[in-house]
Short mmCIF file of C-alpha atoms in Angstrom, two decimals:
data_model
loop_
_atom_site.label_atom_id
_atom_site.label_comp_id
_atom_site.label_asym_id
_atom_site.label_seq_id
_atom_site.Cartn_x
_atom_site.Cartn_y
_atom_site.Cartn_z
CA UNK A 250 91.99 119.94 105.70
CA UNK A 251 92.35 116.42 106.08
CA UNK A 252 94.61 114.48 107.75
CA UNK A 253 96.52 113.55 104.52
CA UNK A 254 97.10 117.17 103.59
CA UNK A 255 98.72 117.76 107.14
CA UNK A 256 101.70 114.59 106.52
CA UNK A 257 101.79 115.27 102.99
CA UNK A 258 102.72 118.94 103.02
CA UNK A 259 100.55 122.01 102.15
CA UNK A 260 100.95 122.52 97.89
CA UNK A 261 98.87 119.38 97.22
CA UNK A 262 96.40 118.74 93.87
CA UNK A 263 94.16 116.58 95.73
CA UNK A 264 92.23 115.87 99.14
CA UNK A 265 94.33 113.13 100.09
CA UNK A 266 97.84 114.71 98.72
CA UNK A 267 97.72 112.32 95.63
CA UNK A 268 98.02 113.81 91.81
CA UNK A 269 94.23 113.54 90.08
CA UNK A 270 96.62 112.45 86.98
CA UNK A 271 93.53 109.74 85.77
CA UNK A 272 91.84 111.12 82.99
CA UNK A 273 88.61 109.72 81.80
CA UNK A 274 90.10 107.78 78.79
CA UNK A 275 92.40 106.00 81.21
CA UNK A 276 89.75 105.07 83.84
CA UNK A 277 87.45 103.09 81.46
CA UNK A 278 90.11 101.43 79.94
CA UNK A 279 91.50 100.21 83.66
CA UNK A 280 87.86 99.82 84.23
CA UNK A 281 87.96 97.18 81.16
CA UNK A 282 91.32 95.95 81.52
CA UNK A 283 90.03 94.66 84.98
CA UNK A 284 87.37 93.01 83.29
CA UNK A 285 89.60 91.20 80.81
CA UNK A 286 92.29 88.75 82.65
CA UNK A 287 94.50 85.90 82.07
CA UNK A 288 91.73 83.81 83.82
CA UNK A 289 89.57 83.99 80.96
CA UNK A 290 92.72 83.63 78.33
CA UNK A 291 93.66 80.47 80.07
CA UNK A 292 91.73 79.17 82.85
CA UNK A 293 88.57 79.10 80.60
CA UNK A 294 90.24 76.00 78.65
CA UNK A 295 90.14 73.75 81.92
CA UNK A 296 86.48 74.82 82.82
CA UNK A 297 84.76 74.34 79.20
CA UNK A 298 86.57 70.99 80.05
CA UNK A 299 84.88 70.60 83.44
CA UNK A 300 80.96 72.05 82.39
CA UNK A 301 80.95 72.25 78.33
CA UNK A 302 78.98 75.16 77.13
CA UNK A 303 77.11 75.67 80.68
CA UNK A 304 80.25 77.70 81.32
CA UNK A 305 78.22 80.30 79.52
CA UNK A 306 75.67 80.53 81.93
CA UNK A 307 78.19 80.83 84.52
CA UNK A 308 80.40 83.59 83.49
CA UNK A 309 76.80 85.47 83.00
CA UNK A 310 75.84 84.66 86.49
CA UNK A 311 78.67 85.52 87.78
CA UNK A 312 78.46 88.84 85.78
CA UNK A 313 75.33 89.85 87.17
CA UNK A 314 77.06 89.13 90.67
CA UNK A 315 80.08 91.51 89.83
CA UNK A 316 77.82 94.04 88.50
CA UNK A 317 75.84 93.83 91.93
CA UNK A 318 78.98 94.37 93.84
CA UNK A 319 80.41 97.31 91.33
CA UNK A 320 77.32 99.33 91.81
CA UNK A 321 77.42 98.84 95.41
CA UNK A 322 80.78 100.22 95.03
CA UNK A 323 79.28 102.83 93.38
CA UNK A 324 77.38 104.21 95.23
CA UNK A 325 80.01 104.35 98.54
CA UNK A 326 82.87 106.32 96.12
CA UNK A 327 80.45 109.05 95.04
CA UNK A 328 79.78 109.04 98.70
CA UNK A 329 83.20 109.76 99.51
CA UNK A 330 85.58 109.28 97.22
CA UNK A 331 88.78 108.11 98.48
CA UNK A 332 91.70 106.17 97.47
CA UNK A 333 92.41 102.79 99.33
CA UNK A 334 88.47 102.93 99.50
CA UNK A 335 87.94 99.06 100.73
CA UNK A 336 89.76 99.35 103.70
CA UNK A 337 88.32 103.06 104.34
CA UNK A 338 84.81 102.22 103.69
CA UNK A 339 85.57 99.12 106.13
CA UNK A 340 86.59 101.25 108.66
CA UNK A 341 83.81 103.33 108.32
CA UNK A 342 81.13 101.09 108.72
CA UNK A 343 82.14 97.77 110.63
CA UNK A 344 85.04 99.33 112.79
CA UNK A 345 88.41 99.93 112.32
CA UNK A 346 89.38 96.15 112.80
CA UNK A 347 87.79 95.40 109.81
CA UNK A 348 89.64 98.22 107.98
CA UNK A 349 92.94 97.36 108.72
CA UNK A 350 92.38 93.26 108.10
CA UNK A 351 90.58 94.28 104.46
CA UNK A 352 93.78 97.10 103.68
CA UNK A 353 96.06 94.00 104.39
CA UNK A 354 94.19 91.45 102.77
CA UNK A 355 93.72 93.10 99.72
CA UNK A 356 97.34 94.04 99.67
CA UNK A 357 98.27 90.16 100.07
CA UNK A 358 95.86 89.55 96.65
CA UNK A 359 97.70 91.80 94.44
CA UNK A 360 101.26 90.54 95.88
CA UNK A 361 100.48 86.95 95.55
CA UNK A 362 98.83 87.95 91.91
CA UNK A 363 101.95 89.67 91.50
CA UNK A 364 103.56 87.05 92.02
CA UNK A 365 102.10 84.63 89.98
CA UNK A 366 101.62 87.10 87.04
CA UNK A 367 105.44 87.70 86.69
CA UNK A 368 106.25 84.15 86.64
CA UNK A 369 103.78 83.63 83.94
CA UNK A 370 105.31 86.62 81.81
CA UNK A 371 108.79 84.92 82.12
CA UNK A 372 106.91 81.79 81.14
CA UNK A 373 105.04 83.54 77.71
CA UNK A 374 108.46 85.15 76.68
CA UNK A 375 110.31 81.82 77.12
CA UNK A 376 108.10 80.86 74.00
CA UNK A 377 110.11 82.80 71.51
CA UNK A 378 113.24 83.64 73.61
CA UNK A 379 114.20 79.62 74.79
CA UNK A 380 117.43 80.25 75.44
CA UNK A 381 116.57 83.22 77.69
CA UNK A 382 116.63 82.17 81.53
CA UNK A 383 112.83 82.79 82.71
CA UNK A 384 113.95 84.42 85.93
CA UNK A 385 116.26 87.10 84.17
CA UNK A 386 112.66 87.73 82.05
CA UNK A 387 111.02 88.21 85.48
CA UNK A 388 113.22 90.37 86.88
CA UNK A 389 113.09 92.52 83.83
CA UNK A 390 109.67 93.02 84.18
CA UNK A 391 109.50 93.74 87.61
CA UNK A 392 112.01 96.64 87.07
CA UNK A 393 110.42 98.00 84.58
CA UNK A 394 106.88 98.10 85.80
CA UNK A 395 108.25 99.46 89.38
CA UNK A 396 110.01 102.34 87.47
CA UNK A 397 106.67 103.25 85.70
CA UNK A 398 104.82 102.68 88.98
CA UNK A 399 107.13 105.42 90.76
CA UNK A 400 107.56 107.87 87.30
CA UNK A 401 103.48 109.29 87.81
CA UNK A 402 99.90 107.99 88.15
CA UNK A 403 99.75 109.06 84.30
CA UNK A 404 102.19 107.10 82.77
CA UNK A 405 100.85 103.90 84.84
CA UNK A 406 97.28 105.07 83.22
CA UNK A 407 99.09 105.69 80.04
CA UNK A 408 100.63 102.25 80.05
CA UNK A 409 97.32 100.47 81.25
CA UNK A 410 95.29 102.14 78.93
CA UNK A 411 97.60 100.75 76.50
CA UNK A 412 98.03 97.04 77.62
CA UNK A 413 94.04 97.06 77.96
CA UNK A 414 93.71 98.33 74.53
CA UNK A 415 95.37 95.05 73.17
CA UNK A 416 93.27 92.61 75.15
CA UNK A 417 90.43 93.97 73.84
CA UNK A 418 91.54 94.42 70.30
CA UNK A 419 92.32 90.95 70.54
CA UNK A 420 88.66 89.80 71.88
CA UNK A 421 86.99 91.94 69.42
CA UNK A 422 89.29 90.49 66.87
CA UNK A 423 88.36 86.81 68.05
CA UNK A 424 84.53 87.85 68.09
CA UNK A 425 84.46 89.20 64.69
CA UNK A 426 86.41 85.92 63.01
CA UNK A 427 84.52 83.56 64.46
CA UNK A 428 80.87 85.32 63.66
CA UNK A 429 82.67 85.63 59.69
CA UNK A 430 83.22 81.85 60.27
CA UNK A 431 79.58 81.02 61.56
CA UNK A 432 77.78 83.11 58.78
CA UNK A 433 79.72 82.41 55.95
CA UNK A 434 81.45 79.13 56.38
CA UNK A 435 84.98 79.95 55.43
CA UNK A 436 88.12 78.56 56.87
CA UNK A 437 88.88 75.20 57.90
CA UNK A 438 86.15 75.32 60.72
CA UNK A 439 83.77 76.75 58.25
CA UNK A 440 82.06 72.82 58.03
CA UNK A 441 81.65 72.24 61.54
CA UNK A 442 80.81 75.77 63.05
CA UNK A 443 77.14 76.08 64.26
CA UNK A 444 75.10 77.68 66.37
CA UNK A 445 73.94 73.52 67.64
CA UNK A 446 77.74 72.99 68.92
CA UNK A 447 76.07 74.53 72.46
CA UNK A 448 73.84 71.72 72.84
CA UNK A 449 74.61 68.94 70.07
CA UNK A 450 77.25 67.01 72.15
CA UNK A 451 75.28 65.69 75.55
CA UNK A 452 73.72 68.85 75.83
CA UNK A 453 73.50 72.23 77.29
CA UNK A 454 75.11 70.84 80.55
CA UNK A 455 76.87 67.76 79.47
CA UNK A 456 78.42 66.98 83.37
CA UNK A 457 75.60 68.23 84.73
CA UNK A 458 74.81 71.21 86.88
CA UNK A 459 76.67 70.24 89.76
CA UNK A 460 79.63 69.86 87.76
CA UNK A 461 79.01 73.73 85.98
CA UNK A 462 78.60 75.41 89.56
CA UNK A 463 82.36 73.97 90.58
CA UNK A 464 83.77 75.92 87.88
CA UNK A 465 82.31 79.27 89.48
CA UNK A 466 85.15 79.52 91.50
CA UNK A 467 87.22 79.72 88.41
CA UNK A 468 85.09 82.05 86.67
CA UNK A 469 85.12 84.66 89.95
CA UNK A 470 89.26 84.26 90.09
CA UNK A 471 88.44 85.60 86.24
CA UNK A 472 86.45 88.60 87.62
CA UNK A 473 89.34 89.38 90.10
CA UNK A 474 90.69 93.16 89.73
CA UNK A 475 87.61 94.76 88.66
CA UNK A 476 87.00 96.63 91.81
CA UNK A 477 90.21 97.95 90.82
CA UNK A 478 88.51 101.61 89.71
CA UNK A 479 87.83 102.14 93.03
CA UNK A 480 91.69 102.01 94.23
CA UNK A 481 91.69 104.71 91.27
CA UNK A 482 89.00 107.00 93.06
CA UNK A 483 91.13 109.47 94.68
CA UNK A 484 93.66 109.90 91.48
CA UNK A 485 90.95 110.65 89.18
CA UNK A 486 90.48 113.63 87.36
CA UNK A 487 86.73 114.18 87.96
CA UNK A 488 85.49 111.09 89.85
CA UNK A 489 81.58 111.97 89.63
CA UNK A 490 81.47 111.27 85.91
CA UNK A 491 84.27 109.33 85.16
CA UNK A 492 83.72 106.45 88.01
CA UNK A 493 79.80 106.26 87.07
CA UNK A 494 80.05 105.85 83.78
CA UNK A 495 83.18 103.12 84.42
CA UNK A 496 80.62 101.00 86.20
CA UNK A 497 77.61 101.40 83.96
CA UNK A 498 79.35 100.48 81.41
CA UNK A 499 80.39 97.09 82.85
CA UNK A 500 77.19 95.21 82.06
CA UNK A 501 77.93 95.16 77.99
CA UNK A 502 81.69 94.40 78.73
CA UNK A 503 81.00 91.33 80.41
CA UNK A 504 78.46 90.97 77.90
CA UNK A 505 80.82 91.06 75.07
CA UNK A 506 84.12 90.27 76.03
CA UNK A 507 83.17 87.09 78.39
CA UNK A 508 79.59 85.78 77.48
CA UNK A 509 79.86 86.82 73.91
CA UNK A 510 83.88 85.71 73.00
CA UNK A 511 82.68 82.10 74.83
CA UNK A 512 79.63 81.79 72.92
CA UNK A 513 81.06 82.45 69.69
CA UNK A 514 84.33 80.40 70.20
CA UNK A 515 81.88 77.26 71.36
CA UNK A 516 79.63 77.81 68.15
CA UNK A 517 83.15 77.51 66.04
CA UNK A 518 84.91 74.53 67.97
CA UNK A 519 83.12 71.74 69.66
CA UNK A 520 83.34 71.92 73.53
CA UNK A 521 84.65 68.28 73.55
CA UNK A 522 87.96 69.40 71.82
CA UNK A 523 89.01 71.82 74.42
CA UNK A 524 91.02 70.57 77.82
CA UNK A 525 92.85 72.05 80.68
CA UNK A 526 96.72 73.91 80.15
CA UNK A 527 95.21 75.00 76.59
CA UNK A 528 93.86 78.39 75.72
CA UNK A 529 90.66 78.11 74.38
CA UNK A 530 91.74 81.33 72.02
CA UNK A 531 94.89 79.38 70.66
CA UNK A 532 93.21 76.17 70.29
CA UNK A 533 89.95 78.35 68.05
CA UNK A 534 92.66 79.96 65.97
CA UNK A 535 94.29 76.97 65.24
CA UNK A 536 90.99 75.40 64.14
CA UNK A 537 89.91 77.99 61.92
CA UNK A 538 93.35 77.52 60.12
CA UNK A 539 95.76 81.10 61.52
CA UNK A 540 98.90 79.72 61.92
CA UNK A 541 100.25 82.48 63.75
CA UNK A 542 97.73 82.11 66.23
CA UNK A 543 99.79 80.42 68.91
CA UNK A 544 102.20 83.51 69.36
CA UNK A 545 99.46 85.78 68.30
CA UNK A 546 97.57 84.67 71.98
CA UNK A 547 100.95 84.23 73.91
CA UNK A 548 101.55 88.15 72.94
CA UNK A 549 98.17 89.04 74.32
CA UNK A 550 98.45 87.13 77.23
CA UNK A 551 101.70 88.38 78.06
CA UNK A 552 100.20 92.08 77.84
CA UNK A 553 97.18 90.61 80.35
CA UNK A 554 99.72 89.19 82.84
CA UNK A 555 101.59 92.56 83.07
CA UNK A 556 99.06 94.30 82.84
CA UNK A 557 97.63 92.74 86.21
CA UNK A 558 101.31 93.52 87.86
CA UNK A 559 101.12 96.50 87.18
CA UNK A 560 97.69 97.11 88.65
CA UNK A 561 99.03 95.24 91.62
CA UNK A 562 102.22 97.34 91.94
CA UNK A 563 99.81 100.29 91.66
CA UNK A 564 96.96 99.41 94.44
CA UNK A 565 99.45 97.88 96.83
CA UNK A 566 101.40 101.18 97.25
CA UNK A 567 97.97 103.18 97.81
CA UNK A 568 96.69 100.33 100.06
CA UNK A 569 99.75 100.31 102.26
CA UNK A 570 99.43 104.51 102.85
CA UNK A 571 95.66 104.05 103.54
CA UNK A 572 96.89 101.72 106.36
CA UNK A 573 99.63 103.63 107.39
CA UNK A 574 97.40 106.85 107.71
CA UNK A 575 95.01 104.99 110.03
CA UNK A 576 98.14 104.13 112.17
CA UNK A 577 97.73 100.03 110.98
CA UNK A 578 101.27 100.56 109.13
CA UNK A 579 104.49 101.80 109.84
CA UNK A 580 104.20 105.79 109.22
CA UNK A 581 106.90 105.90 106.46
CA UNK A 582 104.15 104.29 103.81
CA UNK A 583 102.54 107.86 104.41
CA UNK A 584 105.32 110.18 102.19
CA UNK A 585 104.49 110.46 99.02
CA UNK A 586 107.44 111.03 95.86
CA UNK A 587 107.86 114.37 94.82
CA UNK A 588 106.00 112.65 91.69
CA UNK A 589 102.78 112.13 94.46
CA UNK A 590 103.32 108.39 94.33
CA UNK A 591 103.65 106.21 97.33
CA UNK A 592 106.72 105.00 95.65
CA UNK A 593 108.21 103.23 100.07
CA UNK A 594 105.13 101.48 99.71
CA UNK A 595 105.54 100.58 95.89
CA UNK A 596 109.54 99.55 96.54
CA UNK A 597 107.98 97.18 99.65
CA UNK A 598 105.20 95.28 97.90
CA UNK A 599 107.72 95.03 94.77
CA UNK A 600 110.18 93.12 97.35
CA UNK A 601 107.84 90.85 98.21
CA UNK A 602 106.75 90.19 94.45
CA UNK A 603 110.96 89.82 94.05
CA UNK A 604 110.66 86.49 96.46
CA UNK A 605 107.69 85.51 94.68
CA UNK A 606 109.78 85.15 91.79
CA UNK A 607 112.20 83.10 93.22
CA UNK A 608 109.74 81.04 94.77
CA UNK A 609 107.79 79.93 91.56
CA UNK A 610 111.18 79.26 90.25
CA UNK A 611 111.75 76.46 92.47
CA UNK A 612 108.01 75.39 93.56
CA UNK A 613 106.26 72.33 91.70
CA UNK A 614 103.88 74.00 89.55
CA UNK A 615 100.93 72.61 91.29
CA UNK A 616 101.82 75.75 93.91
CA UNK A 617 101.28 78.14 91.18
CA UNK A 618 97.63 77.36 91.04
CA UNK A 619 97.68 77.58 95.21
CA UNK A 620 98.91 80.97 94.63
CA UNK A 621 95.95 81.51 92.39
CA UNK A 622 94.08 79.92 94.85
CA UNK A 623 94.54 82.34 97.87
CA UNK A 624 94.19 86.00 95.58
CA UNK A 625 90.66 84.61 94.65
CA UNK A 626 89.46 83.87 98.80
CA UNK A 627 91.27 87.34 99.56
CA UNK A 628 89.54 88.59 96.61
CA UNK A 629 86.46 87.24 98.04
CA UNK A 630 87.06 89.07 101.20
CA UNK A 631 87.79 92.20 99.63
CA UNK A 632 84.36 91.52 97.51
CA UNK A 633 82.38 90.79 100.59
CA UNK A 634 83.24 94.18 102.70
CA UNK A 635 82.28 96.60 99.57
CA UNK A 636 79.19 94.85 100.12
CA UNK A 637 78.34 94.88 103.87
CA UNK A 638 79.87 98.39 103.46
CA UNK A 639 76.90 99.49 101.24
CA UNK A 640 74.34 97.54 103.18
CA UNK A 641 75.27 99.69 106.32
CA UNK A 642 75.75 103.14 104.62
CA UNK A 643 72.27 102.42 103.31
CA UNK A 644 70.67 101.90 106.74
CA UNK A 645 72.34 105.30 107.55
CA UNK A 646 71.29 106.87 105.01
CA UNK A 647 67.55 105.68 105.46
CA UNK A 648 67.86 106.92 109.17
CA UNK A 649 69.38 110.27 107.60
CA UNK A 650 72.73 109.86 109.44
CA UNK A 651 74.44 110.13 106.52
CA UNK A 652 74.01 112.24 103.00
CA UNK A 653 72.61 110.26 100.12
CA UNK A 654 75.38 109.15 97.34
CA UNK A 655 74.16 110.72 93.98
CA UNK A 656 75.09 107.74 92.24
CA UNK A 657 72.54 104.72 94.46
CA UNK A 658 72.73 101.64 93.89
CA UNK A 659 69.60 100.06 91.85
CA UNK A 660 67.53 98.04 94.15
CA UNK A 661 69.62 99.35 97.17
CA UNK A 662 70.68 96.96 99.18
CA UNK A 663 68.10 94.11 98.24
CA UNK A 664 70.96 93.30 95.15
CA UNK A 665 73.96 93.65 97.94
CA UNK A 666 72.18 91.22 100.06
CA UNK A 667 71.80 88.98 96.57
CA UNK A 668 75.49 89.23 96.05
CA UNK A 669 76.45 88.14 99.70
CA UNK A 670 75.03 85.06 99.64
CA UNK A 671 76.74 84.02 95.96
CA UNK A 672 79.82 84.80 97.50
CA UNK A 673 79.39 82.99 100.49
CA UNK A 674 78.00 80.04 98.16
CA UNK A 675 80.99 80.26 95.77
CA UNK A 676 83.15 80.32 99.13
CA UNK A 677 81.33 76.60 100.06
CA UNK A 678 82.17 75.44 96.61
CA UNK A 679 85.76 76.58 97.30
CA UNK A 680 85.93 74.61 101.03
CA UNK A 681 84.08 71.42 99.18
CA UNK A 682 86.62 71.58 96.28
CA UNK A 683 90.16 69.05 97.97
CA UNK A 684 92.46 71.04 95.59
CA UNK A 685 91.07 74.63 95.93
CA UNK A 686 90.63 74.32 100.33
CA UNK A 687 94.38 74.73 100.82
CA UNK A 688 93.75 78.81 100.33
CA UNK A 689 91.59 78.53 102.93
CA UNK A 690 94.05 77.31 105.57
CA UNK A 691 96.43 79.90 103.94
CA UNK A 692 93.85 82.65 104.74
CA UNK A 693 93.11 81.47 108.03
CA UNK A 694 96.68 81.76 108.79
CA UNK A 695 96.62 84.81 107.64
CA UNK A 696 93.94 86.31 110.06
CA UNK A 697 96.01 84.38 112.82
CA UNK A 698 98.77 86.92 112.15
CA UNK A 699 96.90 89.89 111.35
CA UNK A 700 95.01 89.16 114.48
CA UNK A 701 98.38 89.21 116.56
CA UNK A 702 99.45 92.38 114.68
CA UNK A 703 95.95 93.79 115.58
CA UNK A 704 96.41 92.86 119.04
CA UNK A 705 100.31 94.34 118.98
CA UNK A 706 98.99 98.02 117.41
CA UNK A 707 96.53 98.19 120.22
CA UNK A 708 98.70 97.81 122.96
CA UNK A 709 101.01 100.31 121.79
CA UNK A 710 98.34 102.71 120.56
CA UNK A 711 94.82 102.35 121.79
CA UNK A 712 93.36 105.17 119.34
CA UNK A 713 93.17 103.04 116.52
CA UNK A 714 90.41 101.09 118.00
CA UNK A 715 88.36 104.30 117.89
CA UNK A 716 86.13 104.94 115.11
CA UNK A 717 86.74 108.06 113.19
CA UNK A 718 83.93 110.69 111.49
CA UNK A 719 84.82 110.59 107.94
CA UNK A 720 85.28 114.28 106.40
CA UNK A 721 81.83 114.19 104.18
CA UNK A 722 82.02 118.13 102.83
CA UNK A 723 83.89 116.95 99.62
CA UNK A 724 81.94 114.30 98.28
CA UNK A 725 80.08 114.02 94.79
CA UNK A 726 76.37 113.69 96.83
CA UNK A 727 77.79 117.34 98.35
CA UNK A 728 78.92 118.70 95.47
CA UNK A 729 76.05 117.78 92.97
CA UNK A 730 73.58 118.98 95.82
#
């Protein structure tokens, strides 16, 4: 019996006390729904701007890299399965300092997403509802999503599944219009589409390269939230075959949905007609002649942005219990609803969304993209501990400390170590960049204060600093074995 049975009462339908409500239906569509954000929707207007139809290249690189890191994560959650599995895995392997700063910091990314996610929804609603004050939208949504947060784990899958569906109807939709466009001609784009639009207009890389690899810190901000299946590890319904064939099948999504929607919207409109504050989805429907296509994209993009609240609401709550159980939060996060939600934790990170509300009410809009700014470096973060994480559960593996996952990594950890230094690349690119180095002030603020709350939780209880033997009996590499 685990610790989490112990707080969370005897009569519980899962290891750590939470409901296994996630059916496999639900976890590939989170699974693609994390793939799919309003960083590709709208910040891909600003970066075909910046490197033409190099961008391409770059949201396939940067694929490979996220498929790297999701195998790695892989292989650790059929290891041991757990929800909160950043911070736990963290723990595990570089010390419990390093569990409690990732639990934190990957709470601050989904608040600060949160955040900025809500404001946008008031923003895409203000489209056909002027007269409608953006923060009453806001708070609307905020209500709404917190009640479905605290109702089950199945209605947030049920609503997920649901919000993901669209953005990928929508893709698909894009992908088949604009390949009827290229092979048949019709519609008012019908004379310029062609397959030469990647290179006819200075080129492949018309800014050069230097000017495509600044836009990978874009494309990665795009790639945020799909780690998210791993918050979902301890709430699934049978985590051995429904969180292996989530990652597997991420290879043809990014294929599809990001290399695939790009290409074919580039072949259809020139890359010189696209700019920043535009959606490159709006801006190819309007060339091919729909004229419904502005509020056609604002609707989808509305269903991304809540979508990503509501994945925030849903791994903040989880993350703050993981922390709480490890004694790196106060012990109230630990109760769970009589629904087996963490709805204290929920109600706390919704607060702090609340202020972010205000706070993009009355900010320039320049902070908007600072808020953007900081969720990508803690995303970043959270990115880079998955991956040390494998690379040391490997080496105990190989020295037969530990059992071997039954879902391992391809290349072991040779593709980790790949993935490490792209990050910490991307991460130059990010302190280079004048507009994009504020989050990193932000986040070295941040470890300021999590350092003094470090040094606080020691001095009133020492144990934390003492590494724990994770409970191994119940893990898919057991179970399969």
């Amino acid at each position: 019996m685990t610790s989490a049975q112990v707080d969370t009462g005897s009569e519980q339908t899962s290891e750590e006390g939470y409901e296994r409500g996630l059916g496999s239906r639900q976890v590939q569509m989170i699974a693609i729904g994390g793939a799919i954000g309003v960083g590709l929707f709208l910040g891909a207007g600003a970066n075909i701007a910046k490197a033409g139809p190099s961008l391409i290249l770059m949201y396939a690189l940067a694929g490979v890299i996220i498929f790297f890191i999701m195998r790695a994560l892989g292989e650790l959650l059929l290891y041991r399965p757990v929800s909160g599995s950043f911070a736990e895995y963290s723990r595990e392997f570089l010390g419990p300092f390093f569990g409690y700063f990732t639990g934190w910091t990957y709470w601050l990314m989904w608040v600060v997403t949160g955040m900025a996610e809500l404001t946008a929804a008031a923003i895409y609603v203000h489209y056909w509802f002027p007269d409608v004050p953006r923060w009453v939208t806001a708070l609307a949504f905020l209500v709404i999503l917190f009640g479905v947060n605290l109702i089950s784990v199945k209605v947030f899958g049920e609503l997920e599944f649901w919000f993901s569906m669209v953005k990928v109807t929508a893709l698909i939709g894009m992908i088949v219009i604009g390949l009827g466009v290229l092979t048949f001609g019709f519609s008012a784009a019908g004379d310029t589409a062609a397959v030469s639009n990647l290179w006819a207009f200075d080129g492949f890389f018309p800014h050069g390269v230097g000017s495509s690899l600044m836009t990978l810190q874009g494309v990665m901000f795009a790639y945020l939230a799909v780690e998210l299946v791993g918050v979902t590890a301890g709430e699934s319904e049978n985590p051995e075959k429904t969180l292996p064939k989530a990652i597997n099948t991420l290879p043809w999504r990014i294929a599809l949905f990001y290399v695939g929607a790009l290409t074919v919207i580039l072949c259809v409109v020139k890359w010189t007609e696209f700019a920043e504050g535009v959606s490159p989805f709006v801006k190819a429907f309007a060339v091919i002649g729909i004229p419904t296509a502005a509020g056609i994209v604002n609707f989808v993009v509305l269903t991304a942005a809540l979508s990503s609240c509501n994945s925030g609401m849903y791994s903040t709550g989880r993350m703050l219990r993981n922390l709480a159980e490890s004694g790196e939060a106060p012990a109230a996060f630990k109760k769970l609803s009589s629904t087996k939600t963490p709805a204290l934790g929920i109600a706390v990170s919704v607060a702090f969304m609340g202020i972010g509300v205000v706070l993009n009410y009355i900010v320039p809009e320049k902070a908007f993209g600072y808020v953007v700014s900081v969720a990508t470096a803690a995303g970043i973060w959270t990115w880079l501990m998955i991956l040390i994480s494998h690379v040391l559960y490997r080496r105990a593996v190989d020295a037969g400390r530990l059992p071997a996952s039954s879902f391992p990594a391809p290349g072991g950890a040779k593709c980790s170590y790949v993935a490490i230094a792209f990050l910490l690349f991307v991460t130059g690119l990010i302190a280079y960049d004048a507009d994009s180095r504020v989050c990193l002030y932000v986040m070295a603020g941040w470890a300021v204060a999590l350092g003094i709350g470090w040094t606080v939780l020691k001095s009133r209880n020492p144990e934390i600093t003492r590494r724990r033997e994770p409970c191994v009996e119940k893990t898919g590499a057991e179970k399969t074995g």
